[in-house]
CSV table of C-alpha atoms in Angstrom, one decimal:
chain,number,residue,atom,x,y,z
A,116,GLN,CA,39.2,320.1,268.6
A,117,VAL,CA,37.1,322.9,267.1
A,118,GLN,CA,34.9,321.9,264.1
A,119,LEU,CA,32.8,324.2,262.0
A,120,GLN,CA,30.0,322.6,259.9
A,121,GLN,CA,28.4,324.8,257.2
A,122,SER,CA,24.9,324.3,255.8
A,123,GLY,CA,22.7,326.2,253.3
A,124,PRO,CA,21.6,326.2,249.7
A,125,GLY,CA,24.0,326.1,246.9
A,126,LEU,CA,21.9,328.0,244.4
A,127,VAL,CA,20.3,331.5,244.9
A,128,LYS,CA,18.3,333.5,242.5
A,129,PRO,CA,19.5,337.1,241.6
A,130,SER,CA,18.0,339.8,243.9
A,131,GLN,CA,17.2,337.2,246.6
A,132,THR,CA,18.9,336.6,249.9
A,133,LEU,CA,21.9,334.2,250.4
A,134,SER,CA,21.6,332.4,253.8
A,135,LEU,CA,24.2,330.1,255.3
A,136,THR,CA,24.7,328.7,258.8
A,137,CYS,CA,27.9,327.6,260.6
A,138,ALA,CA,27.5,325.1,263.5
A,139,ILE,CA,30.3,325.2,266.1
A,140,SER,CA,31.6,322.2,268.1
A,141,GLY,CA,34.5,322.3,270.5
A,142,ASP,CA,34.0,326.0,271.3
A,143,SER,CA,31.2,328.5,272.0
A,144,VAL,CA,29.8,331.2,269.8
A,145,SER,CA,29.7,333.3,273.1
A,146,SER,CA,33.4,332.8,273.8
A,147,LYS,CA,35.1,336.1,274.9
A,148,SER,CA,38.3,334.9,273.2
A,149,ALA,CA,37.1,334.3,269.7
A,150,ALA,CA,35.3,336.0,266.8
A,151,TRP,CA,33.2,334.2,264.2
A,152,ASN,CA,33.8,335.1,260.6
A,153,TRP,CA,32.5,334.6,257.1
A,154,ILE,CA,34.9,334.7,254.2
A,155,ARG,CA,34.3,334.0,250.5
A,156,GLN,CA,36.6,333.0,247.6
A,157,SER,CA,36.1,333.4,243.9
A,158,PRO,CA,38.5,333.4,240.9
A,159,SER,CA,37.8,337.1,240.2
A,160,ARG,CA,38.0,338.4,243.8
A,161,GLY,CA,40.2,335.9,245.6
A,162,LEU,CA,39.7,335.5,249.3
A,163,GLU,CA,37.5,338.2,250.6
A,164,TRP,CA,36.6,338.8,254.3
A,165,LEU,CA,32.9,339.6,254.7
A,166,GLY,CA,32.4,340.1,258.4
A,167,ARG,CA,32.3,338.7,261.9
A,168,THR,CA,30.3,338.6,265.1
A,169,PHE,CA,31.8,338.3,268.6
A,170,TYR,CA,30.8,338.6,272.3
A,171,ARG,CA,32.6,340.8,274.7
A,172,SER,CA,30.0,341.3,277.5
A,173,LYS,CA,27.7,342.3,274.6
A,174,TRP,CA,27.4,341.3,271.0
A,175,TYR,CA,29.3,343.1,268.2
A,176,SER,CA,29.5,342.8,264.5
A,177,ASP,CA,32.0,344.1,261.9
A,178,TYR,CA,31.4,344.1,258.2
A,179,ALA,CA,33.5,344.7,255.1
A,180,VAL,CA,32.8,348.0,253.4
A,181,SER,CA,32.1,346.2,250.1
A,182,VAL,CA,29.1,344.4,251.5
A,183,LYS,CA,28.2,346.5,254.5
A,184,SER,CA,24.8,347.6,253.2
A,185,ARG,CA,23.7,344.0,252.4
A,186,ILE,CA,25.1,341.8,255.1
A,187,THR,CA,24.0,340.5,258.5
A,188,ILE,CA,25.9,338.0,260.6
A,189,ASN,CA,24.0,336.8,263.7
A,190,PRO,CA,24.8,334.5,266.5
A,191,ASP,CA,22.4,331.8,267.7
A,192,THR,CA,23.4,330.9,271.2
A,193,SER,CA,20.7,328.3,271.6
A,194,LYS,CA,22.2,326.2,268.8
A,195,ASN,CA,25.8,327.3,269.2
A,196,GLN,CA,26.0,328.6,265.6
A,197,PHE,CA,26.1,331.7,263.6
A,198,SER,CA,24.7,332.7,260.3
A,199,LEU,CA,25.3,334.8,257.2
A,200,GLN,CA,22.6,336.7,255.3
A,201,LEU,CA,23.6,338.5,252.2
A,202,ASN,CA,20.7,340.5,250.5
A,203,SER,CA,20.1,341.5,246.9
A,204,VAL,CA,22.6,339.1,245.5
A,205,THR,CA,24.0,339.3,241.9
A,206,PRO,CA,26.0,336.8,239.9
A,207,GLU,CA,29.1,338.6,241.3
A,208,ASP,CA,28.3,337.1,244.7
A,209,THR,CA,28.9,333.6,243.3
A,210,ALA,CA,31.7,332.1,245.3
A,211,VAL,CA,32.8,329.5,247.8
A,212,TYR,CA,31.7,330.7,251.3
A,213,PHE,CA,33.7,329.8,254.4
A,214,CYS,CA,33.0,330.3,258.0
A,215,ALA,CA,36.1,330.6,260.2
A,216,ARG,CA,37.1,331.1,263.8
A,217,GLU,CA,39.3,334.0,264.7
A,218,PRO,CA,41.1,333.7,268.1
A,219,THR,CA,42.3,336.8,270.0
A,220,THR,CA,45.1,337.2,267.5
A,221,PRO,CA,44.0,338.5,264.0
A,222,ASN,CA,44.0,335.2,262.0
A,223,PHE,CA,41.7,332.3,261.2
A,224,ASP,CA,42.7,329.0,262.9
A,225,TYR,CA,39.7,326.9,262.1
A,226,TRP,CA,37.6,326.9,258.9
A,227,GLY,CA,34.4,325.3,257.7
A,228,GLN,CA,34.4,323.0,254.8
A,229,GLY,CA,33.2,325.7,252.3
A,230,THR,CA,29.9,326.0,250.5
A,231,LEU,CA,29.8,326.8,246.8
A,232,VAL,CA,26.9,329.3,246.3
A,233,THR,CA,25.9,330.1,242.7
A,234,VAL,CA,23.7,333.1,242.0
A,235,SER,CA,21.7,332.3,238.9
A,236,SER,CA,18.2,332.3,237.7
B,599,SER,CA,41.6,349.8,251.0
B,600,TYR,CA,44.8,348.0,252.0
B,601,GLU,CA,46.3,345.8,249.3
B,602,LEU,CA,48.6,342.9,249.8
B,603,THR,CA,50.7,341.9,246.8
B,604,GLN,CA,52.0,338.4,246.2
B,605,PRO,CA,53.8,336.9,243.2
B,606,PRO,CA,51.4,334.7,241.2
B,607,SER,CA,53.7,331.7,241.2
B,608,VAL,CA,56.9,330.4,242.7
B,609,SER,CA,58.8,327.2,241.7
B,610,VAL,CA,61.2,325.2,243.8
B,611,SER,CA,63.0,321.9,243.5
B,612,PRO,CA,62.3,319.2,246.1
B,613,GLY,CA,64.6,319.7,249.2
B,614,GLN,CA,65.3,323.3,248.4
B,615,THR,CA,64.1,326.5,250.1
B,616,ALA,CA,61.0,328.3,248.8
B,617,SER,CA,60.3,331.9,249.7
B,618,ILE,CA,57.0,333.6,249.1
B,619,THR,CA,56.7,337.3,249.7
B,620,CYS,CA,53.7,339.6,250.6
B,621,SER,CA,54.1,343.3,250.2
B,622,ALA,CA,52.1,346.3,251.4
B,623,ASP,CA,52.7,349.7,252.8
B,624,LYS,CA,54.1,349.4,256.4
B,625,LEU,CA,53.1,345.7,256.6
B,626,GLY,CA,55.8,345.3,259.2
B,627,ASP,CA,53.7,347.4,261.6
B,628,LYS,CA,50.9,344.8,261.4
B,629,TYR,CA,50.7,341.1,262.2
B,630,ALA,CA,50.9,338.9,259.1
B,631,SER,CA,49.5,335.4,258.8
B,632,TRP,CA,49.9,332.7,256.1
B,633,TYR,CA,47.5,330.0,254.8
B,634,GLN,CA,48.1,327.0,252.7
B,635,GLN,CA,45.3,325.9,250.4
B,636,LYS,CA,45.2,322.7,248.4
B,637,PRO,CA,42.7,322.2,245.5
B,638,GLY,CA,39.2,321.6,246.8
B,639,GLN,CA,40.1,322.2,250.4
B,640,SER,CA,39.7,324.9,253.0
B,641,PRO,CA,42.7,327.1,253.8
B,642,VAL,CA,45.0,326.0,256.6
B,643,LEU,CA,46.8,328.4,258.9
B,644,VAL,CA,50.6,327.8,258.7
B,645,ILE,CA,52.0,331.0,260.2
B,646,TYR,CA,50.4,333.6,262.5
B,647,GLN,CA,51.7,336.7,264.3
B,648,ASP,CA,54.5,336.9,261.7
B,649,VAL,CA,56.6,334.0,263.0
B,650,LYS,CA,54.5,331.6,265.0
B,651,ARG,CA,53.5,328.1,263.9
B,652,PRO,CA,50.2,326.5,264.9
B,653,SER,CA,50.4,323.1,266.5
B,654,GLY,CA,50.9,320.4,263.9
B,655,ILE,CA,52.6,322.6,261.3
B,656,PRO,CA,56.0,321.3,260.4
B,657,GLU,CA,59.1,323.2,261.5
B,658,ARG,CA,60.2,323.7,257.9
B,659,PHE,CA,57.5,326.5,257.7
B,660,SER,CA,58.8,329.8,259.0
B,661,GLY,CA,57.8,333.5,258.7
B,662,SER,CA,59.2,337.0,259.0
B,663,ASN,CA,57.8,340.5,258.6
B,664,SER,CA,59.7,343.7,258.4
B,665,GLY,CA,59.3,347.0,256.6
B,666,ASN,CA,56.9,346.5,253.7
B,667,THR,CA,57.3,342.8,253.2
B,668,ALA,CA,56.3,339.6,255.0
B,669,THR,CA,57.9,336.4,253.9
B,670,LEU,CA,56.9,332.8,254.2
B,671,THR,CA,59.9,330.4,254.0
B,672,ILE,CA,59.6,326.7,253.4
B,673,SER,CA,62.9,324.9,254.1
B,674,GLY,CA,63.5,321.4,252.6
B,675,THR,CA,60.4,321.8,250.5
B,676,GLN,CA,58.5,318.6,249.9
B,677,ALA,CA,56.1,317.5,247.2
B,678,MET,CA,53.2,317.7,249.7
B,679,ASP,CA,53.9,321.5,250.1
B,680,GLU,CA,52.7,322.2,246.5
B,681,ALA,CA,49.6,324.4,247.1
B,682,ASP,CA,48.4,328.0,246.9
B,683,TYR,CA,49.6,330.2,249.7
B,684,PHE,CA,47.8,333.4,250.9
B,685,CYS,CA,49.0,336.1,253.2
B,686,GLN,CA,46.6,338.0,255.4
B,687,ALA,CA,46.8,341.1,257.6
B,688,TRP,CA,44.5,343.1,259.7
B,689,ASP,CA,44.1,346.9,259.3
B,690,ILE,CA,43.4,349.4,262.0
B,691,THR,CA,40.0,350.1,260.4
B,692,THR,CA,39.1,346.6,261.8
B,693,ALA,CA,39.2,345.2,258.3
B,694,VAL,CA,40.8,342.0,257.2
B,695,PHE,CA,42.8,341.7,253.9
B,696,PHE,CA,44.1,338.8,251.9
B,697,GLY,CA,46.8,338.7,249.3
B,698,GLY,CA,46.0,337.4,245.9
B,699,GLY,CA,47.8,334.1,246.5
B,700,THR,CA,50.9,332.4,245.2
B,701,LYS,CA,50.9,329.0,243.5
B,702,LEU,CA,53.9,327.0,244.8
B,703,THR,CA,55.1,324.4,242.3
B,704,VAL,CA,57.5,321.7,243.5
B,705,LEU,CA,59.3,320.3,240.5
């Protein structure tokens, strides 16, 4: 059974960097049959896919156009986890952030518990 | 960008059939997935690749996708099915899109 455990601060100041981690159990971040995603949800924007990282003989990352200039998603093979960094945050980045596994089919079959991140001074 | 349109709300009586639609240009050419989300919880995948049910999802959940519309159907709706439902599709630009969500009320 795959489990995703999120960690990270719930409060970030404007202009600073939002950082979250998703620890994987029951699968490997280096799996060649999965991708590891970050998705956020807010009342104003609904569910919004942010990006993913995956390994197919080398590492790849894809990012949503809306955040492409500010986002980095990195794997950490030593800890079997992956991380999200979102730079230069504003109050509009306030949302519940989820990590999720994407199998070879384009959907999300396992989700983390969600982390409410508030951007406020 | 690619927009998926869902009705904001659908109501159904217990035991009846609920249908939730998701519309977008040529959606039938893509795979659609559906998620159930209850308050304070993470989304749960209930349908993927248009018609497939993950292990553990009741048979009363089914899906279809043709033309510009994907549909989630819940047969014999139960009170426990009351939740928000989101459709999701993947675009050739390697981007993922979600619908705005439909609140299903069982009354």
